[in-house]
GROMACS .gro file of C-alpha atoms in nm:
model
  318
    1UNK     CA    1   4.438 -11.303  13.480
    2UNK     CA    2   4.091 -11.476  13.502
    3UNK     CA    3   3.964 -11.254  13.219
    4UNK     CA    4   4.248 -11.328  12.964
    5UNK     CA    5   4.194 -11.635  12.755
    6UNK     CA    6   4.491 -11.704  12.508
    7UNK     CA    7   4.385 -11.830  12.177
    8UNK     CA    8   4.569 -12.117  12.019
    9UNK     CA    9   4.445 -12.175  11.648
   10UNK     CA   10   4.555 -12.482  11.482
   11UNK     CA   11   4.608 -12.527  11.112
   12UNK     CA   12   4.808 -12.803  10.950
   13UNK     CA   13   4.929 -12.887  11.309
   14UNK     CA   14   5.080 -12.540  11.336
   15UNK     CA   15   4.999 -12.242  11.562
   16UNK     CA   16   4.860 -11.959  11.341
   17UNK     CA   17   4.657 -11.644  11.347
   18UNK     CA   18   4.436 -11.524  11.063
   19UNK     CA   19   4.339 -11.172  10.976
   20UNK     CA   20   3.966 -11.122  10.960
   21UNK     CA   21   3.920 -11.503  10.912
   22UNK     CA   22   4.106 -11.491  10.580
   23UNK     CA   23   4.310 -11.825  10.532
   24UNK     CA   24   4.533 -11.657  10.287
   25UNK     CA   25   4.653 -11.415  10.544
   26UNK     CA   26   4.789 -11.671  10.795
   27UNK     CA   27   5.083 -11.588  11.030
   28UNK     CA   28   5.262 -11.899  11.149
   29UNK     CA   29   5.383 -11.857  11.508
   30UNK     CA   30   5.493 -12.218  11.578
   31UNK     CA   31   5.501 -12.574  11.450
   32UNK     CA   32   5.481 -12.701  11.802
   33UNK     CA   33   5.140 -12.644  11.967
   34UNK     CA   34   5.230 -12.833  12.274
   35UNK     CA   35   5.529 -12.622  12.319
   36UNK     CA   36   5.313 -12.308  12.280
   37UNK     CA   37   5.067 -12.432  12.539
   38UNK     CA   38   5.347 -12.529  12.782
   39UNK     CA   39   5.482 -12.161  12.754
   40UNK     CA   40   5.141 -12.019  12.830
   41UNK     CA   41   5.086 -12.242  13.120
   42UNK     CA   42   5.431 -12.160  13.258
   43UNK     CA   43   5.324 -11.786  13.250
   44UNK     CA   44   5.024 -11.848  13.469
   45UNK     CA   45   4.737 -11.895  13.217
   46UNK     CA   46   4.492 -12.155  13.336
   47UNK     CA   47   4.226 -12.121  13.056
   48UNK     CA   48   4.282 -12.175  12.687
   49UNK     CA   49   4.086 -12.114  12.371
   50UNK     CA   50   4.176 -12.404  12.120
   51UNK     CA   51   4.050 -12.364  11.771
   52UNK     CA   52   4.076 -12.635  11.477
   53UNK     CA   53   4.088 -12.402  11.178
   54UNK     CA   54   4.052 -12.695  10.934
   55UNK     CA   55   3.767 -12.817  11.125
   56UNK     CA   56   3.597 -12.477  11.109
   57UNK     CA   57   3.648 -12.456  10.744
   58UNK     CA   58   3.569 -12.810  10.635
   59UNK     CA   59   3.390 -12.970  10.934
   60UNK     CA   60   3.664 -13.227  10.961
   61UNK     CA   61   3.824 -13.212  11.299
   62UNK     CA   62   4.192 -13.334  11.334
   63UNK     CA   63   4.259 -13.226  11.697
   64UNK     CA   64   4.108 -13.489  11.908
   65UNK     CA   65   4.444 -13.642  12.012
   66UNK     CA   66   4.579 -13.283  12.087
   67UNK     CA   67   4.286 -13.217  12.318
   68UNK     CA   68   4.366 -13.555  12.507
   69UNK     CA   69   4.737 -13.468  12.520
   70UNK     CA   70   4.676 -13.118  12.663
   71UNK     CA   71   4.437 -13.238  12.925
   72UNK     CA   72   4.669 -13.531  13.034
   73UNK     CA   73   4.959 -13.286  13.072
   74UNK     CA   74   4.770 -13.005  13.230
   75UNK     CA   75   4.486 -13.128  13.439
   76UNK     CA   76   4.394 -12.799  13.594
   77UNK     CA   77   4.391 -12.605  13.249
   78UNK     CA   78   4.036 -12.509  13.149
   79UNK     CA   79   4.012 -12.594  12.784
   80UNK     CA   80   3.745 -12.450  12.548
   81UNK     CA   81   3.739 -12.618  12.206
   82UNK     CA   82   3.587 -12.490  11.868
   83UNK     CA   83   3.609 -12.531  11.508
   84UNK     CA   84   3.376 -12.777  11.301
   85UNK     CA   85   3.152 -12.901  11.593
   86UNK     CA   86   2.846 -12.934  11.388
   87UNK     CA   87   2.673 -13.252  11.525
   88UNK     CA   88   2.570 -13.388  11.859
   89UNK     CA   89   2.811 -13.678  11.809
   90UNK     CA   90   3.106 -13.445  11.747
   91UNK     CA   91   3.015 -13.228  12.046
   92UNK     CA   92   3.007 -13.538  12.267
   93UNK     CA   93   3.333 -13.665  12.127
   94UNK     CA   94   3.496 -13.323  12.207
   95UNK     CA   95   3.372 -13.350  12.578
   96UNK     CA   96   3.492 -13.718  12.604
   97UNK     CA   97   3.829 -13.617  12.470
   98UNK     CA   98   3.861 -13.387  12.778
   99UNK     CA   99   3.746 -13.042  12.666
  100UNK     CA  100   3.582 -12.852  12.953
  101UNK     CA  101   3.374 -12.646  12.708
  102UNK     CA  102   3.263 -12.712  12.353
  103UNK     CA  103   3.206 -12.410  12.124
  104UNK     CA  104   2.925 -12.433  11.882
  105UNK     CA  105   2.811 -12.190  11.605
  106UNK     CA  106   2.685 -12.326  11.282
  107UNK     CA  107   2.479 -12.611  11.456
  108UNK     CA  108   2.273 -12.337  11.645
  109UNK     CA  109   2.174 -12.178  11.310
  110UNK     CA  110   2.144 -12.473  11.075
  111UNK     CA  111   2.039 -12.760  11.320
  112UNK     CA  112   1.859 -12.592  11.621
  113UNK     CA  113   1.698 -12.911  11.733
  114UNK     CA  114   2.017 -13.093  11.750
  115UNK     CA  115   2.173 -12.797  11.922
  116UNK     CA  116   1.904 -12.820  12.177
  117UNK     CA  117   2.000 -13.190  12.228
  118UNK     CA  118   2.362 -13.091  12.303
  119UNK     CA  119   2.240 -12.819  12.535
  120UNK     CA  120   2.009 -13.050  12.726
  121UNK     CA  121   2.297 -13.288  12.783
  122UNK     CA  122   2.591 -13.047  12.841
  123UNK     CA  123   2.438 -12.711  12.908
  124UNK     CA  124   2.709 -12.603  13.148
  125UNK     CA  125   2.978 -12.703  12.912
  126UNK     CA  126   2.836 -12.534  12.589
  127UNK     CA  127   2.971 -12.196  12.462
  128UNK     CA  128   2.751 -12.062  12.178
  129UNK     CA  129   2.969 -11.883  11.925
  130UNK     CA  130   2.792 -11.587  11.764
  131UNK     CA  131   3.053 -11.421  11.555
  132UNK     CA  132   2.968 -11.089  11.377
  133UNK     CA  133   3.081 -10.927  11.063
  134UNK     CA  134   2.963 -10.558  11.075
  135UNK     CA  135   2.604 -10.646  11.166
  136UNK     CA  136   2.558 -11.008  11.027
  137UNK     CA  137   2.620 -11.338  11.213
  138UNK     CA  138   2.848 -11.554  11.022
  139UNK     CA  139   2.888 -11.928  11.024
  140UNK     CA  140   3.097 -12.219  10.856
  141UNK     CA  141   3.430 -12.072  10.972
  142UNK     CA  142   3.308 -11.721  10.883
  143UNK     CA  143   3.267 -11.825  10.518
  144UNK     CA  144   2.896 -11.730  10.504
  145UNK     CA  145   2.640 -11.518  10.678
  146UNK     CA  146   2.274 -11.560  10.791
  147UNK     CA  147   1.971 -11.361  10.791
  148UNK     CA  148   1.922 -11.317  11.175
  149UNK     CA  149   2.009 -11.009  11.382
  150UNK     CA  150   2.229 -11.007  11.679
  151UNK     CA  151   1.942 -10.931  11.910
  152UNK     CA  152   1.725 -11.209  11.778
  153UNK     CA  153   2.017 -11.453  11.811
  154UNK     CA  154   2.077 -11.350  12.171
  155UNK     CA  155   1.710 -11.379  12.249
  156UNK     CA  156   1.672 -11.728  12.090
  157UNK     CA  157   1.984 -11.851  12.271
  158UNK     CA  158   1.879 -11.733  12.605
  159UNK     CA  159   1.533 -11.879  12.574
  160UNK     CA  160   1.707 -12.209  12.495
  161UNK     CA  161   1.893 -12.175  12.821
  162UNK     CA  162   2.238 -12.094  12.687
  163UNK     CA  163   2.486 -11.992  12.968
  164UNK     CA  164   2.777 -11.866  12.766
  165UNK     CA  165   2.803 -11.675  12.447
  166UNK     CA  166   3.134 -11.599  12.262
  167UNK     CA  167   3.142 -11.327  12.008
  168UNK     CA  168   3.421 -11.218  11.783
  169UNK     CA  169   3.407 -10.895  11.605
  170UNK     CA  170   3.546 -11.025  11.271
  171UNK     CA  171   3.623 -10.669  11.136
  172UNK     CA  172   3.888 -10.635  11.399
  173UNK     CA  173   3.998 -10.994  11.445
  174UNK     CA  174   4.378 -11.041  11.390
  175UNK     CA  175   4.416 -10.667  11.290
  176UNK     CA  176   4.559 -10.541  11.614
  177UNK     CA  177   4.357 -10.222  11.560
  178UNK     CA  178   4.207 -10.244  11.907
  179UNK     CA  179   3.869 -10.355  12.015
  180UNK     CA  180   3.541 -10.154  11.901
  181UNK     CA  181   3.432 -10.053  12.259
  182UNK     CA  182   3.086  -9.945  12.140
  183UNK     CA  183   3.038 -10.290  11.984
  184UNK     CA  184   3.136 -10.468  12.299
  185UNK     CA  185   2.923 -10.238  12.525
  186UNK     CA  186   2.623 -10.301  12.306
  187UNK     CA  187   2.657 -10.683  12.327
  188UNK     CA  188   2.703 -10.681  12.705
  189UNK     CA  189   2.405 -10.445  12.741
  190UNK     CA  190   2.195 -10.656  12.502
  191UNK     CA  191   2.279 -10.977  12.691
  192UNK     CA  192   2.182 -10.818  13.017
  193UNK     CA  193   1.861 -10.658  12.896
  194UNK     CA  194   1.753 -10.985  12.715
  195UNK     CA  195   1.813 -11.195  13.042
  196UNK     CA  196   1.612 -10.947  13.255
  197UNK     CA  197   1.330 -10.933  13.006
  198UNK     CA  198   1.302 -11.311  12.999
  199UNK     CA  199   1.306 -11.331  13.386
  200UNK     CA  200   1.044 -11.048  13.422
  201UNK     CA  201   0.828 -11.231  13.153
  202UNK     CA  202   0.845 -11.549  13.359
  203UNK     CA  203   0.758 -11.364  13.678
  204UNK     CA  204   0.449 -11.189  13.509
  205UNK     CA  205   0.329 -11.549  13.430
  206UNK     CA  206   0.289 -11.643  13.789
  207UNK     CA  207  -0.045 -11.696  13.916
  208UNK     CA  208  -0.175 -11.408  14.121
  209UNK     CA  209   0.127 -11.203  14.027
  210UNK     CA  210  -0.084 -10.880  13.997
  211UNK     CA  211  -0.224 -10.935  14.352
  212UNK     CA  212   0.130 -10.993  14.482
  213UNK     CA  213   0.259 -10.680  14.317
  214UNK     CA  214  -0.046 -10.481  14.441
  215UNK     CA  215   0.053 -10.566  14.794
  216UNK     CA  216   0.389 -10.400  14.746
  217UNK     CA  217   0.221 -10.087  14.589
  218UNK     CA  218  -0.030 -10.060  14.880
  219UNK     CA  219   0.259 -10.091  15.138
  220UNK     CA  220   0.456  -9.811  14.947
  221UNK     CA  221   0.161  -9.587  14.914
  222UNK     CA  222   0.052  -9.636  15.274
  223UNK     CA  223   0.398  -9.566  15.408
  224UNK     CA  224   0.435  -9.259  15.202
  225UNK     CA  225   0.094  -9.126  15.309
  226UNK     CA  226   0.161  -9.174  15.680
  227UNK     CA  227   0.499  -9.006  15.655
  228UNK     CA  228   0.352  -8.719  15.470
  229UNK     CA  229   0.079  -8.671  15.723
  230UNK     CA  230   0.336  -8.690  16.004
  231UNK     CA  231   0.548  -8.431  15.824
  232UNK     CA  232   0.261  -8.193  15.795
  233UNK     CA  233   0.172  -8.230  16.165
  234UNK     CA  234   0.315  -7.926  16.334
  235UNK     CA  235   0.348  -8.126  16.666
  236UNK     CA  236   0.555  -8.397  16.511
  237UNK     CA  237   0.930  -8.379  16.568
  238UNK     CA  238   1.236  -8.581  16.442
  239UNK     CA  239   1.152  -8.881  16.663
  240UNK     CA  240   0.802  -8.921  16.507
  241UNK     CA  241   0.936  -8.881  16.157
  242UNK     CA  242   1.207  -9.145  16.238
  243UNK     CA  243   0.944  -9.378  16.383
  244UNK     CA  244   0.739  -9.357  16.058
  245UNK     CA  245   1.046  -9.423  15.851
  246UNK     CA  246   1.136  -9.726  16.065
  247UNK     CA  247   0.790  -9.867  16.037
  248UNK     CA  248   0.796  -9.813  15.674
  249UNK     CA  249   1.131  -9.992  15.639
  250UNK     CA  250   1.003 -10.292  15.849
  251UNK     CA  251   0.683 -10.316  15.630
  252UNK     CA  252   0.903 -10.327  15.307
  253UNK     CA  253   1.135 -10.589  15.454
  254UNK     CA  254   0.844 -10.801  15.547
  255UNK     CA  255   0.696 -10.757  15.216
  256UNK     CA  256   1.035 -10.863  15.057
  257UNK     CA  257   1.050 -11.178  15.247
  258UNK     CA  258   0.681 -11.249  15.157
  259UNK     CA  259   0.776 -11.192  14.791
  260UNK     CA  260   1.060 -11.428  14.806
  261UNK     CA  261   0.846 -11.701  14.945
  262UNK     CA  262   0.568 -11.650  14.686
  263UNK     CA  263   0.794 -11.607  14.373
  264UNK     CA  264   0.973 -11.911  14.246
  265UNK     CA  265   1.280 -11.711  14.150
  266UNK     CA  266   1.514 -12.000  14.210
  267UNK     CA  267   1.316 -12.214  13.948
  268UNK     CA  268   1.315 -11.933  13.693
  269UNK     CA  269   1.685 -11.873  13.732
  270UNK     CA  270   1.753 -12.234  13.702
  271UNK     CA  271   1.563 -12.243  13.382
  272UNK     CA  272   1.713 -11.917  13.268
  273UNK     CA  273   2.046 -11.877  13.435
  274UNK     CA  274   2.262 -11.555  13.414
  275UNK     CA  275   2.447 -11.581  13.093
  276UNK     CA  276   2.811 -11.469  13.030
  277UNK     CA  277   2.988 -11.322  12.738
  278UNK     CA  278   3.332 -11.391  12.602
  279UNK     CA  279   3.451 -11.146  12.359
  280UNK     CA  280   3.724 -11.138  12.096
  281UNK     CA  281   3.863 -10.925  11.804
  282UNK     CA  282   4.126 -10.670  11.783
  283UNK     CA  283   4.270 -10.669  12.129
  284UNK     CA  284   4.619 -10.531  12.090
  285UNK     CA  285   4.752 -10.405  12.435
  286UNK     CA  286   4.705 -10.395  12.803
  287UNK     CA  287   4.521 -10.069  12.769
  288UNK     CA  288   4.256 -10.230  12.545
  289UNK     CA  289   4.207 -10.491  12.818
  290UNK     CA  290   4.160 -10.207  13.070
  291UNK     CA  291   3.914 -10.034  12.838
  292UNK     CA  292   3.697 -10.359  12.813
  293UNK     CA  293   3.706 -10.420  13.194
  294UNK     CA  294   3.583 -10.066  13.244
  295UNK     CA  295   3.267 -10.153  13.068
  296UNK     CA  296   3.210 -10.486  13.224
  297UNK     CA  297   2.851 -10.487  13.360
  298UNK     CA  298   2.885 -10.810  13.542
  299UNK     CA  299   2.809 -11.026  13.235
  300UNK     CA  300   3.175 -11.048  13.096
  301UNK     CA  301   3.350 -11.378  13.147
  302UNK     CA  302   3.658 -11.353  12.926
  303UNK     CA  303   3.864 -11.162  12.676
  304UNK     CA  304   4.025 -11.374  12.401
  305UNK     CA  305   4.374 -11.260  12.295
  306UNK     CA  306   4.595 -11.418  12.019
  307UNK     CA  307   4.822 -11.213  11.787
  308UNK     CA  308   4.875 -10.935  12.044
  309UNK     CA  309   5.002 -11.198  12.305
  310UNK     CA  310   5.243 -11.387  12.050
  311UNK     CA  311   5.381 -11.056  11.949
  312UNK     CA  312   5.443 -10.933  12.301
  313UNK     CA  313   5.199 -10.661  12.318
  314UNK     CA  314   5.026 -10.803  12.630
  315UNK     CA  315   5.289 -10.758  12.894
  316UNK     CA  316   5.114 -10.854  13.216
  317UNK     CA  317   4.884 -11.113  13.361
  318UNK     CA  318   4.552 -11.057  13.531
   0.00000   0.00000   0.00000
């Protein structure tokens, strides 16, 4: 349940789903958004992905009142909102309207300084949308692409301090063809590796880091050498070998405690917190969800489902 996030896309005050972002291929599921949300809530969903498709297309958001209504009716519902959030003012208005998370894509690419301002004020409530068409990131409601690779975008985002990234595989979105597991695996591994690289870079900047690391190497070398000497001694028995291993383990534990004191890991992780990924695109069944969960490397936060949920293909809750 905690991984599944229903998508409620609004266009002309109706709940619709597009195919690959094509507005000419819209399927209308209801003209009562609140009714749809009430039904989802009654089924146990407590997180919702709300999108203003007109806002995504034109930049003009028409769902502020809907956000307020939803949050007034369902106070424990976590609401993430996207679609046309292209300025600091709009992002702030979305938060003030009651959204728990504001989803931003175009601003990150076109107005990076303004995006930084939003991030500085609302970091824990910002979800960066990096939607991908084959190998290109797309913006403006998927109407145009940009010349920045996925890896570059992830790296840039994490260095800014982004904590959540949402990525939709546009080639699969709304098709019910099933997700591209290799695509999702690649995103999760890229996110993990980029985060680890940044943390290691920050550690290597610490004053006297080489000396601190050398202490560890010296302890390892000394411990291994002493154990090997004991092993070669024909008079040494299991007791002596165990004693050397215990001494080695104790020395390592002592070094670890010293390392924690010397390395400002808490400060580094506060500046560059562990990021999480929300994925979307093509999920068509319970088995698709199982396949995605199998590749979760600890960096997956949610799986957005839309058409498959409305058409009864998702049959159980998580």
